mmCIF file with all atom_site columns, C-alpha atoms in Angstrom:
data_model
loop_
_atom_site.group_PDB
_atom_site.id
_atom_site.type_symbol
_atom_site.label_atom_id
_atom_site.label_alt_id
_atom_site.label_comp_id
_atom_site.label_asym_id
_atom_site.label_entity_id
_atom_site.label_seq_id
_atom_site.pdbx_PDB_ins_code
_atom_site.Cartn_x
_atom_site.Cartn_y
_atom_site.Cartn_z
_atom_site.occupancy
_atom_site.B_iso_or_equiv
_atom_site.pdbx_formal_charge
_atom_site.auth_seq_id
_atom_site.auth_comp_id
_atom_site.auth_asym_id
_atom_site.auth_atom_id
_atom_site.pdbx_PDB_model_num
ATOM 1   C CA . UNK A 1 1   ? 4.136  17.968  -10.543 1.00 58.00 ? 553 UNK A CA 1
ATOM 2   C CA . UNK A 1 2   ? 6.686  15.124  -9.477  1.00 75.00 ? 554 UNK A CA 1
ATOM 3   C CA . UNK A 1 3   ? 5.959  13.745  -6.244  1.00 87.00 ? 555 UNK A CA 1
ATOM 4   C CA . UNK A 1 4   ? 9.752  13.171  -6.158  1.00 93.00 ? 556 UNK A CA 1
ATOM 5   C CA . UNK A 1 5   ? 11.937 16.514  -7.086  1.00 94.00 ? 557 UNK A CA 1
ATOM 6   C CA . UNK A 1 6   ? 16.285 15.752  -6.456  1.00 95.00 ? 558 UNK A CA 1
ATOM 7   C CA . UNK A 1 7   ? 19.038 18.045  -7.188  1.00 96.00 ? 559 UNK A CA 1
ATOM 8   C CA . UNK A 1 8   ? 21.402 19.362  -8.549  1.00 97.00 ? 560 UNK A CA 1
ATOM 9   C CA . UNK A 1 9   ? 20.341 17.867  -11.615 1.00 95.00 ? 561 UNK A CA 1
ATOM 10  C CA . UNK A 1 10  ? 23.939 17.677  -12.970 1.00 96.00 ? 562 UNK A CA 1
ATOM 11  C CA . UNK A 1 11  ? 27.279 18.125  -9.987  1.00 97.00 ? 563 UNK A CA 1
ATOM 12  C CA . UNK A 1 12  ? 30.460 17.885  -11.608 1.00 97.00 ? 564 UNK A CA 1
ATOM 13  C CA . UNK A 1 13  ? 32.926 17.504  -8.451  1.00 97.00 ? 565 UNK A CA 1
ATOM 14  C CA . UNK A 1 14  ? 37.326 17.357  -8.096  1.00 97.00 ? 566 UNK A CA 1
ATOM 15  C CA . UNK A 1 15  ? 37.863 13.967  -6.877  1.00 98.00 ? 567 UNK A CA 1
ATOM 16  C CA . UNK A 1 16  ? 38.571 14.295  -3.077  1.00 97.00 ? 568 UNK A CA 1
ATOM 17  C CA . UNK A 1 17  ? 35.337 16.460  -2.452  1.00 97.00 ? 569 UNK A CA 1
ATOM 18  C CA . UNK A 1 18  ? 32.635 15.908  -0.314  1.00 98.00 ? 570 UNK A CA 1
ATOM 19  C CA . UNK A 1 19  ? 29.573 15.820  -2.465  1.00 97.00 ? 571 UNK A CA 1
ATOM 20  C CA . UNK A 1 20  ? 26.296 15.978  -1.618  1.00 98.00 ? 572 UNK A CA 1
ATOM 21  C CA . UNK A 1 21  ? 22.594 15.233  -3.789  1.00 98.00 ? 573 UNK A CA 1
ATOM 22  C CA . UNK A 1 22  ? 19.190 16.470  -2.450  1.00 98.00 ? 574 UNK A CA 1
ATOM 23  C CA . UNK A 1 23  ? 15.302 14.406  -2.731  1.00 97.00 ? 575 UNK A CA 1
ATOM 24  C CA . UNK A 1 24  ? 12.204 16.153  -1.120  1.00 97.00 ? 576 UNK A CA 1
ATOM 25  C CA . UNK A 1 25  ? 8.797  14.208  -2.146  1.00 95.00 ? 577 UNK A CA 1
ATOM 26  C CA . UNK A 1 26  ? 5.843  15.293  -1.476  1.00 91.00 ? 578 UNK A CA 1
ATOM 27  C CA . UNK A 1 27  ? 4.176  11.978  -0.712  1.00 84.00 ? 579 UNK A CA 1
ATOM 28  C CA . UNK A 1 28  ? 3.754  10.378  2.714   1.00 84.00 ? 580 UNK A CA 1
ATOM 29  C CA . UNK A 1 29  ? 6.137  7.023   2.479   1.00 87.00 ? 581 UNK A CA 1
ATOM 30  C CA . UNK A 1 30  ? 6.597  3.716   3.783   1.00 85.00 ? 582 UNK A CA 1
ATOM 31  C CA . UNK A 1 31  ? 10.323 4.569   1.941   1.00 91.00 ? 583 UNK A CA 1
ATOM 32  C CA . UNK A 1 32  ? 13.623 6.204   0.788   1.00 94.00 ? 584 UNK A CA 1
ATOM 33  C CA . UNK A 1 33  ? 15.614 4.089   -1.641  1.00 95.00 ? 585 UNK A CA 1
ATOM 34  C CA . UNK A 1 34  ? 18.932 5.462   -2.871  1.00 97.00 ? 586 UNK A CA 1
ATOM 35  C CA . UNK A 1 35  ? 19.703 3.829   -6.301  1.00 96.00 ? 587 UNK A CA 1
ATOM 36  C CA . UNK A 1 36  ? 23.085 4.305   -8.941  1.00 97.00 ? 588 UNK A CA 1
ATOM 37  C CA . UNK A 1 37  ? 23.035 3.703   -11.930 1.00 95.00 ? 589 UNK A CA 1
ATOM 38  C CA . UNK A 1 38  ? 26.310 3.696   -14.616 1.00 90.00 ? 590 UNK A CA 1
ATOM 39  C CA . UNK A 1 39  ? 26.916 4.983   -17.608 1.00 83.00 ? 591 UNK A CA 1
ATOM 40  C CA . UNK A 1 40  ? 26.328 0.690   -19.080 1.00 80.00 ? 592 UNK A CA 1
ATOM 41  C CA . UNK A 1 41  ? 23.638 1.581   -17.365 1.00 80.00 ? 593 UNK A CA 1
ATOM 42  C CA . UNK A 1 42  ? 22.874 -0.920  -14.602 1.00 90.00 ? 594 UNK A CA 1
ATOM 43  C CA . UNK A 1 43  ? 21.145 -0.064  -11.836 1.00 94.00 ? 595 UNK A CA 1
ATOM 44  C CA . UNK A 1 44  ? 22.263 -1.650  -8.037  1.00 94.00 ? 596 UNK A CA 1
ATOM 45  C CA . UNK A 1 45  ? 20.960 -0.444  -4.817  1.00 93.00 ? 597 UNK A CA 1
ATOM 46  C CA . UNK A 1 46  ? 23.046 1.404   -2.582  1.00 95.00 ? 598 UNK A CA 1
ATOM 47  C CA . UNK A 1 47  ? 20.314 2.004   0.759   1.00 94.00 ? 599 UNK A CA 1
ATOM 48  C CA . UNK A 1 48  ? 16.835 1.638   1.772   1.00 93.00 ? 600 UNK A CA 1
ATOM 49  C CA . UNK A 1 49  ? 16.145 4.304   4.750   1.00 92.00 ? 601 UNK A CA 1
ATOM 50  C CA . UNK A 1 50  ? 12.440 4.952   6.419   1.00 90.00 ? 602 UNK A CA 1
ATOM 51  C CA . UNK A 1 51  ? 13.696 6.716   9.358   1.00 91.00 ? 603 UNK A CA 1
ATOM 52  C CA . UNK A 1 52  ? 17.556 8.392   10.740  1.00 94.00 ? 604 UNK A CA 1
ATOM 53  C CA . UNK A 1 53  ? 20.851 7.429   9.338   1.00 96.00 ? 605 UNK A CA 1
ATOM 54  C CA . UNK A 1 54  ? 23.085 4.836   6.830   1.00 96.00 ? 606 UNK A CA 1
ATOM 55  C CA . UNK A 1 55  ? 25.902 4.412   5.835   1.00 97.00 ? 607 UNK A CA 1
ATOM 56  C CA . UNK A 1 56  ? 27.895 2.597   3.987   1.00 95.00 ? 608 UNK A CA 1
ATOM 57  C CA . UNK A 1 57  ? 31.686 2.925   3.370   1.00 96.00 ? 609 UNK A CA 1
ATOM 58  C CA . UNK A 1 58  ? 31.731 6.434   1.917   1.00 97.00 ? 610 UNK A CA 1
ATOM 59  C CA . UNK A 1 59  ? 28.550 7.097   1.641   1.00 97.00 ? 611 UNK A CA 1
ATOM 60  C CA . UNK A 1 60  ? 25.626 7.796   3.819   1.00 98.00 ? 612 UNK A CA 1
ATOM 61  C CA . UNK A 1 61  ? 22.247 9.144   3.711   1.00 98.00 ? 613 UNK A CA 1
ATOM 62  C CA . UNK A 1 62  ? 20.204 10.995  5.900   1.00 97.00 ? 614 UNK A CA 1
ATOM 63  C CA . UNK A 1 63  ? 15.975 11.182  5.829   1.00 97.00 ? 615 UNK A CA 1
ATOM 64  C CA . UNK A 1 64  ? 14.158 13.310  7.880   1.00 95.00 ? 616 UNK A CA 1
ATOM 65  C CA . UNK A 1 65  ? 10.610 12.263  8.051   1.00 92.00 ? 617 UNK A CA 1
ATOM 66  C CA . UNK A 1 66  ? 8.575  15.228  9.144   1.00 93.00 ? 618 UNK A CA 1
ATOM 67  C CA . UNK A 1 67  ? 10.819 17.375  6.333   1.00 94.00 ? 619 UNK A CA 1
ATOM 68  C CA . UNK A 1 68  ? 9.514  14.663  3.656   1.00 95.00 ? 620 UNK A CA 1
ATOM 69  C CA . UNK A 1 69  ? 13.065 15.543  2.448   1.00 96.00 ? 621 UNK A CA 1
ATOM 70  C CA . UNK A 1 70  ? 16.545 12.717  1.639   1.00 98.00 ? 622 UNK A CA 1
ATOM 71  C CA . UNK A 1 71  ? 20.720 13.892  1.154   1.00 98.00 ? 623 UNK A CA 1
ATOM 72  C CA . UNK A 1 72  ? 22.940 11.508  -0.061  1.00 98.00 ? 624 UNK A CA 1
ATOM 73  C CA . UNK A 1 73  ? 26.532 12.144  1.133   1.00 98.00 ? 625 UNK A CA 1
ATOM 74  C CA . UNK A 1 74  ? 29.743 10.685  -0.957  1.00 98.00 ? 626 UNK A CA 1
ATOM 75  C CA . UNK A 1 75  ? 32.421 11.125  1.270   1.00 97.00 ? 627 UNK A CA 1
ATOM 76  C CA . UNK A 1 76  ? 36.112 12.183  -0.320  1.00 96.00 ? 628 UNK A CA 1
ATOM 77  C CA . UNK A 1 77  ? 34.437 11.523  -4.263  1.00 97.00 ? 629 UNK A CA 1
ATOM 78  C CA . UNK A 1 78  ? 36.518 8.991   -6.344  1.00 97.00 ? 630 UNK A CA 1
ATOM 79  C CA . UNK A 1 79  ? 35.714 9.076   -10.757 1.00 96.00 ? 631 UNK A CA 1
ATOM 80  C CA . UNK A 1 80  ? 34.553 6.023   -9.695  1.00 95.00 ? 632 UNK A CA 1
ATOM 81  C CA . UNK A 1 81  ? 31.603 7.947   -8.023  1.00 96.00 ? 633 UNK A CA 1
ATOM 82  C CA . UNK A 1 82  ? 30.078 8.858   -11.239 1.00 96.00 ? 634 UNK A CA 1
ATOM 83  C CA . UNK A 1 83  ? 27.301 7.741   -12.491 1.00 96.00 ? 635 UNK A CA 1
ATOM 84  C CA . UNK A 1 84  ? 23.301 8.890   -11.912 1.00 96.00 ? 636 UNK A CA 1
ATOM 85  C CA . UNK A 1 85  ? 22.191 8.579   -8.645  1.00 97.00 ? 637 UNK A CA 1
ATOM 86  C CA . UNK A 1 86  ? 18.679 8.421   -8.557  1.00 97.00 ? 638 UNK A CA 1
ATOM 87  C CA . UNK A 1 87  ? 16.071 9.443   -5.270  1.00 96.00 ? 639 UNK A CA 1
ATOM 88  C CA . UNK A 1 88  ? 12.795 6.932   -5.558  1.00 94.00 ? 640 UNK A CA 1
ATOM 89  C CA . UNK A 1 89  ? 10.176 7.116   -2.565  1.00 93.00 ? 641 UNK A CA 1
ATOM 90  C CA . UNK A 1 90  ? 7.374  3.943   -1.723  1.00 87.00 ? 642 UNK A CA 1
ATOM 91  C CA . UNK A 1 91  ? 3.994  4.908   -1.577  1.00 80.00 ? 643 UNK A CA 1
ATOM 92  C CA . UNK A 1 92  ? 1.150  1.535   -1.172  1.00 76.00 ? 644 UNK A CA 1
ATOM 93  C CA . UNK A 1 93  ? 1.885  -0.072  -3.440  1.00 74.00 ? 645 UNK A CA 1
ATOM 94  C CA . UNK A 1 94  ? 3.722  2.702   -5.685  1.00 79.00 ? 646 UNK A CA 1
ATOM 95  C CA . UNK A 1 95  ? 7.566  3.779   -6.387  1.00 84.00 ? 647 UNK A CA 1
ATOM 96  C CA . UNK A 1 96  ? 8.130  7.100   -7.809  1.00 89.00 ? 648 UNK A CA 1
ATOM 97  C CA . UNK A 1 97  ? 11.244 7.516   -8.998  1.00 92.00 ? 649 UNK A CA 1
ATOM 98  C CA . UNK A 1 98  ? 13.371 11.421  -9.053  1.00 93.00 ? 650 UNK A CA 1
ATOM 99  C CA . UNK A 1 99  ? 14.537 12.816  -12.659 1.00 92.00 ? 651 UNK A CA 1
ATOM 100 C CA . UNK A 1 100 ? 18.116 11.715  -11.263 1.00 94.00 ? 652 UNK A CA 1
ATOM 101 C CA . UNK A 1 101 ? 21.691 13.545  -10.582 1.00 96.00 ? 653 UNK A CA 1
ATOM 102 C CA . UNK A 1 102 ? 24.289 13.078  -12.888 1.00 96.00 ? 654 UNK A CA 1
ATOM 103 C CA . UNK A 1 103 ? 27.510 12.749  -11.061 1.00 97.00 ? 655 UNK A CA 1
ATOM 104 C CA . UNK A 1 104 ? 31.122 13.292  -12.397 1.00 97.00 ? 656 UNK A CA 1
ATOM 105 C CA . UNK A 1 105 ? 34.354 13.345  -10.907 1.00 97.00 ? 657 UNK A CA 1
ATOM 106 C CA . UNK A 1 106 ? 37.788 14.968  -12.369 1.00 97.00 ? 658 UNK A CA 1
ATOM 107 C CA . UNK A 1 107 ? 40.650 13.731  -11.714 1.00 96.00 ? 659 UNK A CA 1
ATOM 108 C CA . UNK B 2 1   ? 21.453 -17.946 -13.495 1.00 52.00 ? 485 UNK B CA 1
ATOM 109 C CA . UNK B 2 2   ? 22.829 -15.819 -10.231 1.00 69.00 ? 486 UNK B CA 1
ATOM 110 C CA . UNK B 2 3   ? 20.083 -12.657 -8.852  1.00 93.00 ? 487 UNK B CA 1
ATOM 111 C CA . UNK B 2 4   ? 17.782 -11.588 -11.834 1.00 96.00 ? 488 UNK B CA 1
ATOM 112 C CA . UNK B 2 5   ? 17.781 -11.939 -15.521 1.00 96.00 ? 489 UNK B CA 1
ATOM 113 C CA . UNK B 2 6   ? 16.555 -10.179 -18.577 1.00 97.00 ? 490 UNK B CA 1
ATOM 114 C CA . UNK B 2 7   ? 16.297 -11.482 -21.781 1.00 97.00 ? 491 UNK B CA 1
ATOM 115 C CA . UNK B 2 8   ? 16.202 -9.808  -24.314 1.00 97.00 ? 492 UNK B CA 1
ATOM 116 C CA . UNK B 2 9   ? 19.139 -7.659  -23.098 1.00 96.00 ? 493 UNK B CA 1
ATOM 117 C CA . UNK B 2 10  ? 17.973 -5.641  -26.226 1.00 97.00 ? 494 UNK B CA 1
ATOM 118 C CA . UNK B 2 11  ? 14.993 -5.691  -29.518 1.00 97.00 ? 495 UNK B CA 1
ATOM 119 C CA . UNK B 2 12  ? 13.946 -4.012  -32.601 1.00 97.00 ? 496 UNK B CA 1
ATOM 120 C CA . UNK B 2 13  ? 9.908  -4.638  -33.268 1.00 97.00 ? 497 UNK B CA 1
ATOM 121 C CA . UNK B 2 14  ? 7.724  -3.825  -35.565 1.00 98.00 ? 498 UNK B CA 1
ATOM 122 C CA . UNK B 2 15  ? 4.355  -1.471  -34.740 1.00 98.00 ? 499 UNK B CA 1
ATOM 123 C CA . UNK B 2 16  ? 1.655  -4.018  -34.269 1.00 97.00 ? 500 UNK B CA 1
ATOM 124 C CA . UNK B 2 17  ? 3.862  -7.271  -33.229 1.00 98.00 ? 501 UNK B CA 1
ATOM 125 C CA . UNK B 2 18  ? 3.407  -8.880  -30.086 1.00 98.00 ? 502 UNK B CA 1
ATOM 126 C CA . UNK B 2 19  ? 7.087  -8.533  -27.930 1.00 97.00 ? 503 UNK B CA 1
ATOM 127 C CA . UNK B 2 20  ? 7.387  -10.812 -24.010 1.00 98.00 ? 504 UNK B CA 1
ATOM 128 C CA . UNK B 2 21  ? 10.429 -8.996  -22.163 1.00 98.00 ? 505 UNK B CA 1
ATOM 129 C CA . UNK B 2 22  ? 11.386 -12.016 -19.514 1.00 98.00 ? 506 UNK B CA 1
ATOM 130 C CA . UNK B 2 23  ? 12.184 -11.717 -16.524 1.00 98.00 ? 507 UNK B CA 1
ATOM 131 C CA . UNK B 2 24  ? 13.822 -14.743 -14.025 1.00 98.00 ? 508 UNK B CA 1
ATOM 132 C CA . UNK B 2 25  ? 15.238 -14.184 -10.997 1.00 97.00 ? 509 UNK B CA 1
ATOM 133 C CA . UNK B 2 26  ? 16.852 -17.333 -8.494  1.00 96.00 ? 510 UNK B CA 1
ATOM 134 C CA . UNK B 2 27  ? 16.595 -15.022 -4.965  1.00 96.00 ? 511 UNK B CA 1
ATOM 135 C CA . UNK B 2 28  ? 13.302 -17.025 -4.175  1.00 96.00 ? 512 UNK B CA 1
ATOM 136 C CA . UNK B 2 29  ? 11.703 -13.489 -3.637  1.00 96.00 ? 513 UNK B CA 1
ATOM 137 C CA . UNK B 2 30  ? 8.371  -12.600 -3.591  1.00 95.00 ? 514 UNK B CA 1
ATOM 138 C CA . UNK B 2 31  ? 7.434  -9.252  -5.002  1.00 94.00 ? 515 UNK B CA 1
ATOM 139 C CA . UNK B 2 32  ? 8.877  -8.690  -9.190  1.00 96.00 ? 516 UNK B CA 1
ATOM 140 C CA . UNK B 2 33  ? 8.151  -4.987  -10.824 1.00 95.00 ? 517 UNK B CA 1
ATOM 141 C CA . UNK B 2 34  ? 8.685  -4.315  -13.628 1.00 97.00 ? 518 UNK B CA 1
ATOM 142 C CA . UNK B 2 35  ? 9.137  -0.664  -15.025 1.00 96.00 ? 519 UNK B CA 1
ATOM 143 C CA . UNK B 2 36  ? 10.619 1.936   -18.152 1.00 97.00 ? 520 UNK B CA 1
ATOM 144 C CA . UNK B 2 37  ? 13.136 3.859   -18.106 1.00 95.00 ? 521 UNK B CA 1
ATOM 145 C CA . UNK B 2 38  ? 12.366 7.468   -20.625 1.00 93.00 ? 522 UNK B CA 1
ATOM 146 C CA . UNK B 2 39  ? 14.980 10.237  -21.113 1.00 86.00 ? 523 UNK B CA 1
ATOM 147 C CA . UNK B 2 40  ? 14.288 12.723  -19.398 1.00 79.00 ? 524 UNK B CA 1
ATOM 148 C CA . UNK B 2 41  ? 10.743 10.934  -16.893 1.00 82.00 ? 525 UNK B CA 1
ATOM 149 C CA . UNK B 2 42  ? 13.593 8.755   -14.710 1.00 86.00 ? 526 UNK B CA 1
ATOM 150 C CA . UNK B 2 43  ? 12.135 5.448   -13.936 1.00 92.00 ? 527 UNK B CA 1
ATOM 151 C CA . UNK B 2 44  ? 7.861  4.218   -13.884 1.00 93.00 ? 528 UNK B CA 1
ATOM 152 C CA . UNK B 2 45  ? 6.255  1.503   -13.150 1.00 93.00 ? 529 UNK B CA 1
ATOM 153 C CA . UNK B 2 46  ? 4.441  -0.405  -15.181 1.00 96.00 ? 530 UNK B CA 1
ATOM 154 C CA . UNK B 2 47  ? 3.259  -3.355  -13.302 1.00 96.00 ? 531 UNK B CA 1
ATOM 155 C CA . UNK B 2 48  ? 4.195  -5.281  -9.916  1.00 95.00 ? 532 UNK B CA 1
ATOM 156 C CA . UNK B 2 49  ? 4.149  -8.184  -8.713  1.00 96.00 ? 533 UNK B CA 1
ATOM 157 C CA . UNK B 2 50  ? 3.368  -8.538  -4.696  1.00 93.00 ? 534 UNK B CA 1
ATOM 158 C CA . UNK B 2 51  ? 3.497  -12.620 -4.479  1.00 95.00 ? 535 UNK B CA 1
ATOM 159 C CA . UNK B 2 52  ? 3.701  -15.036 -6.849  1.00 96.00 ? 536 UNK B CA 1
ATOM 160 C CA . UNK B 2 53  ? -0.439 -15.496 -8.208  1.00 96.00 ? 537 UNK B CA 1
ATOM 161 C CA . UNK B 2 54  ? -0.871 -12.305 -7.282  1.00 96.00 ? 538 UNK B CA 1
ATOM 162 C CA . UNK B 2 55  ? -0.376 -8.372  -10.070 1.00 97.00 ? 539 UNK B CA 1
ATOM 163 C CA . UNK B 2 56  ? -0.996 -5.220  -9.833  1.00 95.00 ? 540 UNK B CA 1
ATOM 164 C CA . UNK B 2 57  ? -0.875 -2.253  -11.903 1.00 94.00 ? 541 UNK B CA 1
ATOM 165 C CA . UNK B 2 58  ? 1.578  0.663   -11.409 1.00 92.00 ? 542 UNK B CA 1
ATOM 166 C CA . UNK B 2 59  ? 1.930  4.491   -13.194 1.00 90.00 ? 543 UNK B CA 1
ATOM 167 C CA . UNK B 2 60  ? 2.055  3.373   -16.718 1.00 95.00 ? 544 UNK B CA 1
ATOM 168 C CA . UNK B 2 61  ? 0.382  0.028   -17.400 1.00 97.00 ? 545 UNK B CA 1
ATOM 169 C CA . UNK B 2 62  ? -1.845 0.736   -20.418 1.00 97.00 ? 546 UNK B CA 1
ATOM 170 C CA . UNK B 2 63  ? -0.503 -1.676  -23.437 1.00 97.00 ? 547 UNK B CA 1
ATOM 171 C CA . UNK B 2 64  ? 0.778  -4.076  -20.908 1.00 98.00 ? 548 UNK B CA 1
ATOM 172 C CA . UNK B 2 65  ? -0.196 -7.345  -19.146 1.00 98.00 ? 549 UNK B CA 1
ATOM 173 C CA . UNK B 2 66  ? 2.287  -9.010  -16.855 1.00 98.00 ? 550 UNK B CA 1
ATOM 174 C CA . UNK B 2 67  ? 1.580  -12.233 -15.114 1.00 97.00 ? 551 UNK B CA 1
ATOM 175 C CA . UNK B 2 68  ? 3.000  -14.204 -12.356 1.00 98.00 ? 552 UNK B CA 1
ATOM 176 C CA . UNK B 2 69  ? 2.434  -18.201 -12.186 1.00 97.00 ? 553 UNK B CA 1
ATOM 177 C CA . UNK B 2 70  ? 5.593  -18.889 -10.153 1.00 97.00 ? 554 UNK B CA 1
ATOM 178 C CA . UNK B 2 71  ? 8.020  -16.633 -7.407  1.00 97.00 ? 555 UNK B CA 1
ATOM 179 C CA . UNK B 2 72  ? 10.900 -16.951 -10.628 1.00 97.00 ? 556 UNK B CA 1
ATOM 180 C CA . UNK B 2 73  ? 9.556  -15.418 -13.617 1.00 98.00 ? 557 UNK B CA 1
ATOM 181 C CA . UNK B 2 74  ? 6.952  -12.261 -14.737 1.00 98.00 ? 558 UNK B CA 1
ATOM 182 C CA . UNK B 2 75  ? 7.565  -11.576 -17.625 1.00 98.00 ? 559 UNK B CA 1
ATOM 183 C CA . UNK B 2 76  ? 5.397  -8.795  -19.447 1.00 98.00 ? 560 UNK B CA 1
ATOM 184 C CA . UNK B 2 77  ? 3.711  -9.096  -22.455 1.00 98.00 ? 561 UNK B CA 1
ATOM 185 C CA . UNK B 2 78  ? 3.394  -5.652  -25.718 1.00 98.00 ? 562 UNK B CA 1
ATOM 186 C CA . UNK B 2 79  ? -0.165 -7.125  -26.971 1.00 96.00 ? 563 UNK B CA 1
ATOM 187 C CA . UNK B 2 80  ? 1.325  -5.222  -30.145 1.00 97.00 ? 564 UNK B CA 1
ATOM 188 C CA . UNK B 2 81  ? 3.555  -2.373  -29.593 1.00 97.00 ? 565 UNK B CA 1
ATOM 189 C CA . UNK B 2 82  ? 3.228  0.880   -30.699 1.00 98.00 ? 566 UNK B CA 1
ATOM 190 C CA . UNK B 2 83  ? 6.203  3.405   -30.666 1.00 97.00 ? 567 UNK B CA 1
ATOM 191 C CA . UNK B 2 84  ? 5.675  5.195   -27.838 1.00 97.00 ? 568 UNK B CA 1
ATOM 192 C CA . UNK B 2 85  ? 7.103  2.126   -26.368 1.00 98.00 ? 569 UNK B CA 1
ATOM 193 C CA . UNK B 2 86  ? 10.010 2.662   -27.471 1.00 97.00 ? 570 UNK B CA 1
ATOM 194 C CA . UNK B 2 87  ? 12.640 2.411   -24.036 1.00 97.00 ? 571 UNK B CA 1
ATOM 195 C CA . UNK B 2 88  ? 14.212 0.469   -22.114 1.00 96.00 ? 572 UNK B CA 1
ATOM 196 C CA . UNK B 2 89  ? 12.841 -1.612  -19.602 1.00 98.00 ? 573 UNK B CA 1
ATOM 197 C CA . UNK B 2 90  ? 14.046 -2.951  -16.365 1.00 97.00 ? 574 UNK B CA 1
ATOM 198 C CA . UNK B 2 91  ? 12.696 -5.686  -14.118 1.00 97.00 ? 575 UNK B CA 1
ATOM 199 C CA . UNK B 2 92  ? 13.430 -5.999  -9.979  1.00 95.00 ? 576 UNK B CA 1
ATOM 200 C CA . UNK B 2 93  ? 12.781 -7.940  -7.445  1.00 95.00 ? 577 UNK B CA 1
ATOM 201 C CA . UNK B 2 94  ? 12.492 -8.051  -3.673  1.00 92.00 ? 578 UNK B CA 1
ATOM 202 C CA . UNK B 2 95  ? 11.792 -9.916  -0.437  1.00 91.00 ? 579 UNK B CA 1
ATOM 203 C CA . UNK B 2 96  ? 9.184  -8.079  0.317   1.00 84.00 ? 580 UNK B CA 1
ATOM 204 C CA . UNK B 2 97  ? 7.139  -4.454  -0.914  1.00 78.00 ? 581 UNK B CA 1
ATOM 205 C CA . UNK B 2 98  ? 9.125  -2.939  1.850   1.00 79.00 ? 582 UNK B CA 1
ATOM 206 C CA . UNK B 2 99  ? 13.129 -4.242  1.244   1.00 85.00 ? 583 UNK B CA 1
ATOM 207 C CA . UNK B 2 100 ? 15.289 -2.644  -1.482  1.00 87.00 ? 584 UNK B CA 1
ATOM 208 C CA . UNK B 2 101 ? 15.415 -4.208  -4.680  1.00 90.00 ? 585 UNK B CA 1
ATOM 209 C CA . UNK B 2 102 ? 18.199 -6.374  -7.126  1.00 93.00 ? 586 UNK B CA 1
ATOM 210 C CA . UNK B 2 103 ? 17.827 -4.793  -10.746 1.00 94.00 ? 587 UNK B CA 1
ATOM 211 C CA . UNK B 2 104 ? 17.967 -6.895  -13.933 1.00 96.00 ? 588 UNK B CA 1
ATOM 212 C CA . UNK B 2 105 ? 20.344 -5.653  -16.494 1.00 95.00 ? 589 UNK B CA 1
ATOM 213 C CA . UNK B 2 106 ? 17.652 -4.038  -18.614 1.00 96.00 ? 590 UNK B CA 1
ATOM 214 C CA . UNK B 2 107 ? 16.265 -4.878  -21.942 1.00 97.00 ? 591 UNK B CA 1
ATOM 215 C CA . UNK B 2 108 ? 16.415 -1.723  -24.941 1.00 96.00 ? 592 UNK B CA 1
ATOM 216 C CA . UNK B 2 109 ? 13.486 -2.116  -26.921 1.00 98.00 ? 593 UNK B CA 1
ATOM 217 C CA . UNK B 2 110 ? 13.227 0.751   -29.622 1.00 98.00 ? 594 UNK B CA 1
ATOM 218 C CA . UNK B 2 111 ? 9.410  0.362   -32.075 1.00 98.00 ? 595 UNK B CA 1
ATOM 219 C CA . UNK B 2 112 ? 9.898  1.167   -35.667 1.00 97.00 ? 596 UNK B CA 1
#
């Protein structure tokens, strides 16, 4: 059983739509990360959360520790947001990753 | 060097050969990590280092070894490569184990 489950696996949206990607985990964690991987392969850290909510530009990440759930929202989506979004959780010295959500935003 | 750099960017390697993947960061980060990324399995932690001089095993350490002689460098060695080690390898670093990580550009390794 994977400790980190993401949904959906694939998501296609029209430019301007509001996007939500979900992440559920089954272990006690010290932090949760949202990463972005572009088609070229590079990985960028978007957020690190241990509680509450963070916002950066059009991106918003929330976490509910009691429910072991996090969401990544993208407002006013744009084709340049097309990428794979990966949820990762840190517990002890380990890090476990979700399989990723492939987002395609069409103009 | 700016940030975190991996070398080589890609490599085709004969099975049984020894290979070292290099990773260097100039941010003076204490923690460094090696991951492999495989289709359908996502990223998995191979080894990590909390600080220079210490290393630890991640989720999939077998067949790999690491060293952390100084803060900047964290090489990953495959002593005798096997085809199942064909993957994309990412090195990352962070200020400590509880801060955001910065990733290298990845090394695509094919073992034939």
